[in-house]
Short mmCIF file of C-alpha atoms in Angstrom, two decimals:
data_model
loop_
_atom_site.label_atom_id
_atom_site.label_comp_id
_atom_site.label_asym_id
_atom_site.label_seq_id
_atom_site.Cartn_x
_atom_site.Cartn_y
_atom_site.Cartn_z
CA MET A 5 69.97 -31.90 -4.37
CA ALA A 6 68.94 -28.21 -4.86
CA THR A 7 70.75 -25.88 -2.70
CA GLY A 8 69.01 -25.65 0.63
CA ILE A 9 67.32 -29.06 0.36
CA SER A 10 69.01 -32.41 1.35
CA PHE A 11 68.03 -36.00 2.04
CA SER A 12 69.72 -38.32 4.50
CA VAL A 13 68.95 -41.98 5.40
CA ALA A 14 69.48 -42.52 9.11
CA ALA A 15 68.51 -46.25 9.38
CA THR A 16 67.57 -49.17 7.03
CA ASP A 17 65.74 -52.42 7.74
CA GLY A 18 65.65 -54.55 4.59
CA ALA A 19 64.54 -52.34 1.78
CA ALA A 20 62.93 -49.80 4.18
CA ARG A 21 64.62 -46.70 5.07
CA SER A 22 64.01 -43.95 7.69
CA GLY A 23 65.60 -40.57 7.28
CA THR A 24 65.08 -36.90 6.84
CA ILE A 25 64.52 -34.39 4.03
CA LYS A 26 65.83 -31.00 5.13
CA THR A 27 64.30 -27.80 3.60
CA PRO A 28 64.41 -24.11 4.29
CA ARG A 29 60.87 -24.43 5.63
CA GLY A 30 61.48 -27.30 7.94
CA GLU A 31 62.42 -30.98 8.15
CA ILE A 32 60.37 -33.90 6.72
CA ARG A 33 60.67 -37.07 8.49
CA THR A 34 60.69 -40.14 6.27
CA PRO A 35 58.83 -42.39 5.60
CA ALA A 36 56.41 -39.48 5.36
CA PHE A 37 52.55 -39.30 4.69
CA MET A 38 51.52 -36.08 3.08
CA PRO A 39 47.94 -35.06 3.63
CA VAL A 40 46.27 -33.61 0.44
CA GLY A 41 45.28 -30.08 0.48
CA THR A 42 43.87 -30.12 -3.10
CA ALA A 43 42.48 -26.45 -3.29
CA ALA A 44 44.80 -24.94 -0.63
CA THR A 45 42.95 -26.60 2.20
CA VAL A 46 42.87 -30.07 3.75
CA LYS A 47 39.09 -30.35 3.91
CA ALA A 48 37.43 -29.90 7.25
CA MET A 49 40.76 -29.08 8.81
CA LEU A 50 42.66 -25.93 10.07
CA PRO A 51 46.31 -25.88 9.08
CA GLU A 52 47.43 -25.88 12.64
CA SER A 53 45.19 -28.87 13.40
CA VAL A 54 46.86 -30.81 10.45
CA ARG A 55 50.28 -29.93 11.91
CA ALA A 56 48.96 -31.17 15.37
CA THR A 57 48.48 -34.59 13.76
CA GLY A 58 52.10 -34.79 13.07
CA ALA A 59 52.15 -33.91 9.38
CA ASP A 60 55.48 -32.29 8.23
CA ILE A 61 54.50 -31.53 4.69
CA LEU A 62 51.19 -30.96 2.63
CA LEU A 63 50.42 -31.58 -1.08
CA GLY A 64 48.80 -28.95 -3.22
CA ASN A 65 47.31 -29.53 -6.60
CA THR A 66 48.54 -27.57 -9.61
CA TYR A 67 45.44 -28.30 -11.80
CA HIS A 68 42.94 -27.21 -9.29
CA LEU A 69 44.81 -24.04 -8.04
CA MET A 70 45.58 -22.98 -11.70
CA LEU A 71 41.82 -22.91 -12.36
CA ARG A 72 40.72 -21.44 -9.11
CA PRO A 73 41.82 -19.05 -7.73
CA THR A 74 44.59 -19.04 -10.34
CA ALA A 75 48.37 -19.23 -9.70
CA GLU A 76 48.84 -15.63 -10.52
CA ARG A 77 46.43 -14.48 -7.82
CA ILE A 78 48.08 -16.74 -5.26
CA ALA A 79 51.40 -15.27 -6.18
CA ALA A 80 50.14 -11.69 -5.91
CA LEU A 81 48.87 -12.57 -2.36
CA GLY A 82 52.30 -13.73 -1.20
CA GLY A 83 52.37 -17.36 -2.37
CA LEU A 84 50.67 -20.68 -1.37
CA HIS A 85 52.06 -20.80 2.17
CA ARG A 86 51.05 -17.53 3.12
CA PHE A 87 47.64 -17.85 1.26
CA MET A 88 46.59 -20.97 3.13
CA ASN A 89 48.58 -20.23 6.46
CA TRP A 90 50.79 -23.36 6.25
CA HIS A 91 54.39 -22.34 6.76
CA ARG A 92 56.06 -25.82 6.48
CA PRO A 93 57.03 -27.60 3.24
CA ILE A 94 54.41 -28.02 0.39
CA LEU A 95 54.84 -30.43 -2.46
CA THR A 96 52.77 -29.57 -5.64
CA ASP A 97 51.81 -32.24 -8.19
CA SER A 98 52.19 -31.27 -11.78
CA GLY A 99 48.60 -31.34 -12.83
CA GLY A 100 49.09 -34.16 -15.41
CA PHE A 101 47.04 -36.80 -13.55
CA GLN A 102 44.05 -34.36 -13.09
CA VAL A 103 44.03 -33.30 -16.60
CA MET A 104 43.72 -36.82 -17.67
CA SER A 105 41.11 -37.83 -14.99
CA LEU A 106 38.92 -34.64 -14.63
CA ALA A 107 39.18 -32.41 -17.69
CA SER A 108 36.93 -32.76 -20.67
CA LEU A 109 37.71 -32.42 -24.31
CA ARG A 110 41.39 -32.82 -23.71
CA LYS A 111 43.82 -33.13 -26.58
CA LEU A 112 47.24 -34.65 -26.05
CA THR A 113 50.30 -33.54 -28.26
CA GLU A 114 53.96 -33.64 -27.96
CA GLU A 115 53.65 -29.89 -26.79
CA GLY A 116 51.41 -30.76 -23.85
CA VAL A 117 47.71 -31.03 -23.21
CA ARG A 118 44.85 -28.73 -24.31
CA PHE A 119 41.81 -29.11 -22.21
CA SER A 120 38.53 -27.62 -20.95
CA SER A 121 38.10 -26.81 -17.14
CA HIS A 122 35.76 -29.18 -15.36
CA ILE A 123 34.54 -26.15 -13.47
CA ASP A 124 33.47 -23.74 -16.23
CA GLY A 125 34.52 -25.24 -19.59
CA SER A 126 37.26 -22.56 -20.15
CA LYS A 127 40.09 -23.63 -22.34
CA HIS A 128 43.65 -24.06 -21.11
CA MET A 129 46.95 -25.45 -22.25
CA LEU A 130 49.25 -27.31 -19.81
CA THR A 131 52.77 -28.02 -20.92
CA PRO A 132 55.97 -28.82 -18.99
CA GLU A 133 56.99 -25.23 -19.15
CA ARG A 134 53.52 -23.94 -18.01
CA SER A 135 53.45 -26.46 -15.20
CA MET A 136 56.86 -25.28 -13.95
CA GLU A 137 55.77 -21.68 -14.20
CA ILE A 138 52.53 -22.40 -12.13
CA GLN A 139 54.41 -24.22 -9.40
CA LYS A 140 56.91 -21.37 -9.24
CA LEU A 141 54.07 -18.88 -8.75
CA LEU A 142 52.64 -21.02 -6.04
CA GLY A 143 56.02 -21.16 -4.33
CA SER A 144 55.92 -24.78 -3.47
CA ASP A 145 59.11 -26.37 -1.88
CA ILE A 146 58.95 -29.64 -3.93
CA VAL A 147 57.91 -29.34 -7.58
CA MET A 148 56.77 -32.42 -9.59
CA ALA A 149 57.87 -32.78 -13.39
CA PHE A 150 54.95 -32.72 -15.81
CA ASP A 151 54.07 -36.24 -16.98
CA GLU A 152 51.28 -38.30 -18.58
CA CYS A 153 49.73 -41.03 -16.54
CA PRO A 154 47.91 -43.62 -18.62
CA ALA A 155 45.05 -45.52 -17.00
CA LEU A 156 45.70 -49.21 -16.62
CA PRO A 157 45.21 -51.81 -18.03
CA ALA A 158 46.83 -50.63 -21.19
CA THR A 159 48.96 -52.43 -23.95
CA ASP A 160 52.73 -52.41 -23.39
CA GLU A 161 52.98 -50.42 -26.56
CA ALA A 162 50.63 -47.62 -25.28
CA VAL A 163 52.46 -47.61 -21.98
CA ALA A 164 55.86 -47.40 -23.74
CA GLN A 165 54.70 -44.56 -25.82
CA SER A 166 53.15 -42.65 -22.96
CA MET A 167 56.34 -43.38 -20.75
CA ARG A 168 58.73 -42.02 -23.42
CA LEU A 169 56.66 -38.84 -23.94
CA SER A 170 56.85 -38.41 -20.00
CA MET A 171 60.56 -38.60 -20.20
CA ARG A 172 60.82 -36.05 -23.00
CA TRP A 173 58.53 -33.91 -20.87
CA ALA A 174 60.79 -34.54 -17.75
CA GLN A 175 63.80 -33.02 -19.63
CA ARG A 176 61.70 -30.01 -20.50
CA SER A 177 60.45 -29.68 -16.92
CA ARG A 178 64.04 -29.71 -15.77
CA ASP A 179 65.12 -27.11 -18.34
CA ALA A 180 62.22 -24.89 -17.40
CA PHE A 181 62.65 -25.44 -13.66
CA GLY A 182 66.25 -23.80 -13.94
CA ASP A 183 68.24 -23.00 -10.81
CA ARG A 184 66.02 -22.43 -7.80
CA PRO A 185 67.88 -22.56 -4.54
CA GLY A 186 65.78 -23.88 -1.67
CA HIS A 187 63.30 -25.68 -4.06
CA ALA A 188 63.60 -29.15 -5.34
CA LEU A 189 62.27 -30.82 -8.54
CA PHE A 190 61.33 -34.52 -8.50
CA GLY A 191 61.09 -36.49 -11.73
CA ILE A 192 58.34 -39.29 -12.13
CA MET A 193 58.99 -42.84 -13.21
CA GLN A 194 56.41 -44.32 -15.50
CA GLY A 195 56.09 -47.70 -17.24
CA GLY A 196 52.98 -49.35 -15.83
CA VAL A 197 53.53 -52.93 -14.65
CA ASN A 198 56.24 -53.56 -17.26
CA ARG A 199 59.79 -54.10 -15.49
CA ASP A 200 61.81 -53.19 -18.63
CA LEU A 201 59.79 -50.01 -19.21
CA ARG A 202 60.24 -49.11 -15.57
CA GLU A 203 64.01 -49.56 -15.78
CA GLU A 204 64.28 -47.56 -19.04
CA SER A 205 62.29 -44.76 -17.43
CA ALA A 206 64.42 -44.85 -14.23
CA LYS A 207 67.60 -44.59 -16.39
CA ALA A 208 66.24 -41.60 -18.35
CA LEU A 209 65.31 -39.75 -15.16
CA ALA A 210 68.60 -40.41 -13.43
CA SER A 211 70.50 -39.13 -16.51
CA ILE A 212 68.56 -35.84 -16.22
CA ASP A 213 69.34 -35.76 -12.47
CA PHE A 214 66.38 -34.79 -10.32
CA ASP A 215 66.36 -34.00 -6.50
CA GLY A 216 64.07 -36.88 -5.86
CA TYR A 217 62.08 -39.43 -7.85
CA ALA A 218 58.50 -40.53 -7.73
CA VAL A 219 57.11 -43.89 -8.67
CA GLY A 220 54.05 -42.78 -10.86
CA GLY A 221 51.32 -44.67 -12.63
CA LEU A 222 50.37 -46.95 -9.78
CA ALA A 223 47.25 -46.88 -7.64
CA VAL A 224 45.22 -46.29 -10.78
CA GLY A 225 43.16 -49.47 -10.95
CA GLU A 226 45.79 -52.17 -11.15
CA GLY A 227 45.29 -53.62 -7.70
CA GLN A 228 47.55 -54.04 -4.61
CA GLU A 229 49.10 -57.27 -5.74
CA ALA A 230 50.24 -55.72 -9.15
CA MET A 231 51.33 -52.67 -7.42
CA PHE A 232 53.48 -54.34 -4.79
CA SER A 233 55.06 -56.68 -7.58
CA VAL A 234 56.19 -53.40 -9.30
CA LEU A 235 57.44 -51.99 -5.97
CA ASP A 236 59.37 -55.17 -5.36
CA TYR A 237 61.83 -53.88 -8.10
CA ALA A 238 61.03 -50.33 -9.11
CA PRO A 239 62.56 -48.40 -6.16
CA GLY A 240 65.77 -50.24 -6.64
CA PHE A 241 66.10 -48.72 -10.10
CA LEU A 242 66.12 -45.15 -8.60
CA PRO A 243 69.17 -43.49 -7.05
CA ALA A 244 69.56 -44.53 -3.39
CA ASP A 245 70.66 -41.16 -2.13
CA LYS A 246 67.48 -39.40 -3.17
CA PRO A 247 63.83 -39.66 -1.82
CA ARG A 248 61.48 -42.11 -3.46
CA TYR A 249 57.76 -40.96 -3.57
CA LEU A 250 54.91 -43.27 -4.29
CA MET A 251 52.07 -41.11 -5.64
CA GLY A 252 48.41 -41.35 -4.64
CA VAL A 253 48.82 -44.20 -1.98
CA GLY A 254 46.86 -45.11 -0.06
CA LYS A 255 45.23 -47.38 2.37
CA PRO A 256 47.18 -48.16 5.55
CA ASP A 257 48.24 -51.66 4.31
CA ASP A 258 49.30 -50.13 1.09
CA ILE A 259 51.43 -47.79 3.05
CA VAL A 260 53.08 -50.44 5.09
CA GLY A 261 53.75 -52.62 2.12
CA ALA A 262 55.18 -49.64 0.13
CA VAL A 263 57.53 -48.67 3.06
CA GLU A 264 58.68 -52.33 3.30
CA ARG A 265 59.68 -52.05 -0.37
CA GLY A 266 61.70 -48.86 0.02
CA ILE A 267 59.26 -45.93 -0.43
CA ASP A 268 60.01 -42.80 1.65
CA MET A 269 56.93 -40.55 0.92
CA MET A 270 53.16 -40.94 -0.01
CA ASP A 271 50.11 -39.00 -0.33
CA CYS A 272 46.38 -39.84 -0.51
CA VAL A 273 42.94 -38.07 -0.23
CA LEU A 274 41.75 -41.17 1.71
CA PRO A 275 42.07 -40.11 5.39
CA SER A 276 40.14 -36.86 4.66
CA ARG A 277 37.75 -38.13 2.22
CA SER A 278 36.88 -41.13 4.45
CA GLY A 279 36.30 -38.61 7.40
CA ARG A 280 33.67 -36.80 5.30
CA THR A 281 31.80 -40.07 4.73
CA GLY A 282 31.63 -41.36 8.24
CA GLN A 283 34.64 -43.62 7.98
CA GLY A 284 37.24 -44.07 10.74
CA TRP A 285 40.55 -45.77 10.37
CA THR A 286 41.96 -47.59 13.40
CA PRO A 287 44.57 -50.26 14.07
CA ARG A 288 41.49 -52.65 13.73
CA GLY A 289 40.70 -51.52 10.32
CA GLN A 290 38.10 -49.18 8.89
CA ILE A 291 34.85 -48.41 10.83
CA ASN A 292 31.69 -47.06 9.53
CA LEU A 293 30.20 -44.84 12.05
CA ARG A 294 26.92 -44.66 10.14
CA ASN A 295 26.15 -48.19 11.33
CA ALA A 296 23.48 -48.52 14.10
CA ARG A 297 25.67 -50.71 16.38
CA HIS A 298 27.51 -47.42 17.40
CA ARG A 299 24.43 -45.33 18.39
CA ASP A 300 24.28 -46.32 22.09
CA ASP A 301 28.18 -46.84 22.42
CA PRO A 302 29.82 -44.60 25.06
CA ARG A 303 33.29 -45.77 24.23
CA PRO A 304 35.71 -43.95 22.00
CA LEU A 305 36.38 -44.82 18.34
CA ASP A 306 39.92 -46.08 19.48
CA GLU A 307 40.81 -46.35 23.10
CA SER A 308 44.47 -46.07 22.19
CA CYS A 309 44.17 -42.86 20.17
CA THR A 310 44.87 -39.32 21.65
CA CYS A 311 43.07 -37.26 19.07
CA PRO A 312 40.28 -34.90 20.02
CA ALA A 313 37.78 -37.28 18.53
CA CYS A 314 38.77 -40.17 20.60
CA ALA A 315 39.74 -38.15 23.75
CA ASN A 316 36.55 -36.22 24.03
CA TYR A 317 33.69 -37.83 22.08
CA SER A 318 31.88 -41.29 22.18
CA ARG A 319 31.12 -43.48 19.26
CA ALA A 320 27.53 -42.72 20.00
CA TYR A 321 28.13 -39.10 19.42
CA LEU A 322 30.12 -39.50 16.27
CA HIS A 323 27.30 -41.78 14.91
CA HIS A 324 24.71 -39.05 15.76
CA VAL A 325 26.67 -36.28 14.00
CA VAL A 326 27.55 -38.20 11.02
CA LYS A 327 23.85 -39.41 10.58
CA ALA A 328 22.66 -35.79 11.10
CA ASP A 329 25.16 -34.59 8.51
CA GLU A 330 26.59 -32.07 11.02
CA ILE A 331 29.82 -30.47 9.87
CA ILE A 332 31.64 -31.49 13.23
CA GLY A 333 31.26 -35.12 12.11
CA SER A 334 33.56 -34.41 9.14
CA MET A 335 35.98 -32.41 11.25
CA LEU A 336 36.36 -34.86 14.04
CA LEU A 337 36.74 -37.97 11.83
CA THR A 338 39.16 -36.28 9.51
CA TRP A 339 41.28 -35.18 12.41
CA HIS A 340 41.26 -38.80 13.84
CA ASN A 341 42.00 -40.40 10.48
CA LEU A 342 44.90 -38.01 9.83
CA HIS A 343 46.12 -38.56 13.34
CA TYR A 344 46.00 -42.36 12.84
CA TYR A 345 47.96 -42.12 9.57
CA GLN A 346 50.69 -39.97 11.15
CA SER A 347 50.83 -42.37 14.18
CA LEU A 348 51.24 -45.23 11.64
CA MET A 349 54.21 -43.41 10.01
CA GLN A 350 55.87 -42.74 13.36
CA GLY A 351 55.47 -46.36 14.24
CA LEU A 352 57.13 -47.31 10.87
CA ARG A 353 60.01 -44.88 11.46
CA ASP A 354 60.54 -46.10 14.97
CA ALA A 355 60.41 -49.78 13.87
CA ILE A 356 62.96 -49.16 11.06
CA ALA A 357 65.29 -47.34 13.42
CA ALA A 358 65.14 -50.15 15.93
CA GLN A 359 65.55 -52.82 13.14
CA ALA A 360 62.18 -54.30 14.13
CA LEU A 361 60.08 -53.67 11.14
CA ALA A 362 59.16 -57.27 10.53
CA ASP A 363 57.59 -57.55 14.06
CA PHE A 364 55.86 -54.28 13.49
CA VAL A 365 54.33 -55.30 10.22
CA PHE A 366 53.29 -58.72 11.94
CA ARG A 367 51.43 -56.89 14.69
CA PHE A 368 50.00 -54.47 12.32
CA HIS A 369 48.29 -57.21 10.20
CA ALA A 370 47.31 -59.29 13.34
CA MET A 371 45.44 -56.37 14.84
CA ARG A 372 43.53 -55.66 11.62
CA LEU A 373 42.48 -59.36 11.43
CA GLN A 374 40.80 -58.95 14.83
CA GLY A 375 38.27 -56.44 13.39
CA ASP A 376 36.39 -54.01 15.42
CA ILE A 377 35.68 -54.36 19.08
CA GLU A 378 32.60 -56.25 20.12
CA PRO A 379 29.42 -54.14 20.03
CA HIS A 380 28.54 -52.42 23.32
#
């Protein structure tokens, strides 16, 4: 690991692990869920509120920040932590996924990706070297190597070609990252749903020697069953003494299944995005507060939850502010969802430490099968 950053596994239960990533800006308890602060903000939340939910680390987005307000401007203002008032660890993605999914008129070459901004059409070039430069300007604690993420389904030939390009870019990312004490660089395994390609990718990354490893190229449309089948073997290809990060996942049942299979870190926009569309996540599943069944209900969204939305407001109130498009609806439901996700992570960590993960997972699924409480 890079100087000043270390990872230790405290307990295992089957393939699942609980542990700690230590950084100069604080410890990250694993398995960890990282709320997504795309443009230097977790939407509808204050940073101190995000911390109050139990989050140890946030994710920032290289693509969005390089376009607006620009990495150079953030650096001049003291770096991303100071800029957004979050003084704990930040992981930044490399920008590769967003270039593929958001940018228009993109052209992929061995050098990198030339693209037009989705904001104003301005022209940009993103390479492994430029991605490392941007993430250094931002000052993130965990930096992701620049990669290409092909959309699935794709032919094995196309996936292999893309993966090998990403491995060449991984070496260039490592070379450009250099020696940065207190900062870590993670490599990204690719290979689609092909076991041989995943193994080839993992070996290439391990030979470069990263501080942690991501399983990339999943949660891109292949479905949960295919994702889990890859996770049944892919984490085992990666060095056991380094953190394993599953990018862009996910729903609570995706998270539980990933942790069972040896994943240490995850991120997803789902809890915050759901909160802005009137959706609340609870142990009983997803609840749509727009539904008329809630309009006269004085009960909290989840009686077992201690977040402000559940402690102080009724389902009837949440239904009202969501239907009226009041900003507080997004604020309360996002806070609740992030609180639920972090409570789920704490439950997983405790279960692994107690060698009781199977029982935890059984109860997790049994509760979801019950569905929402009966209407009031």
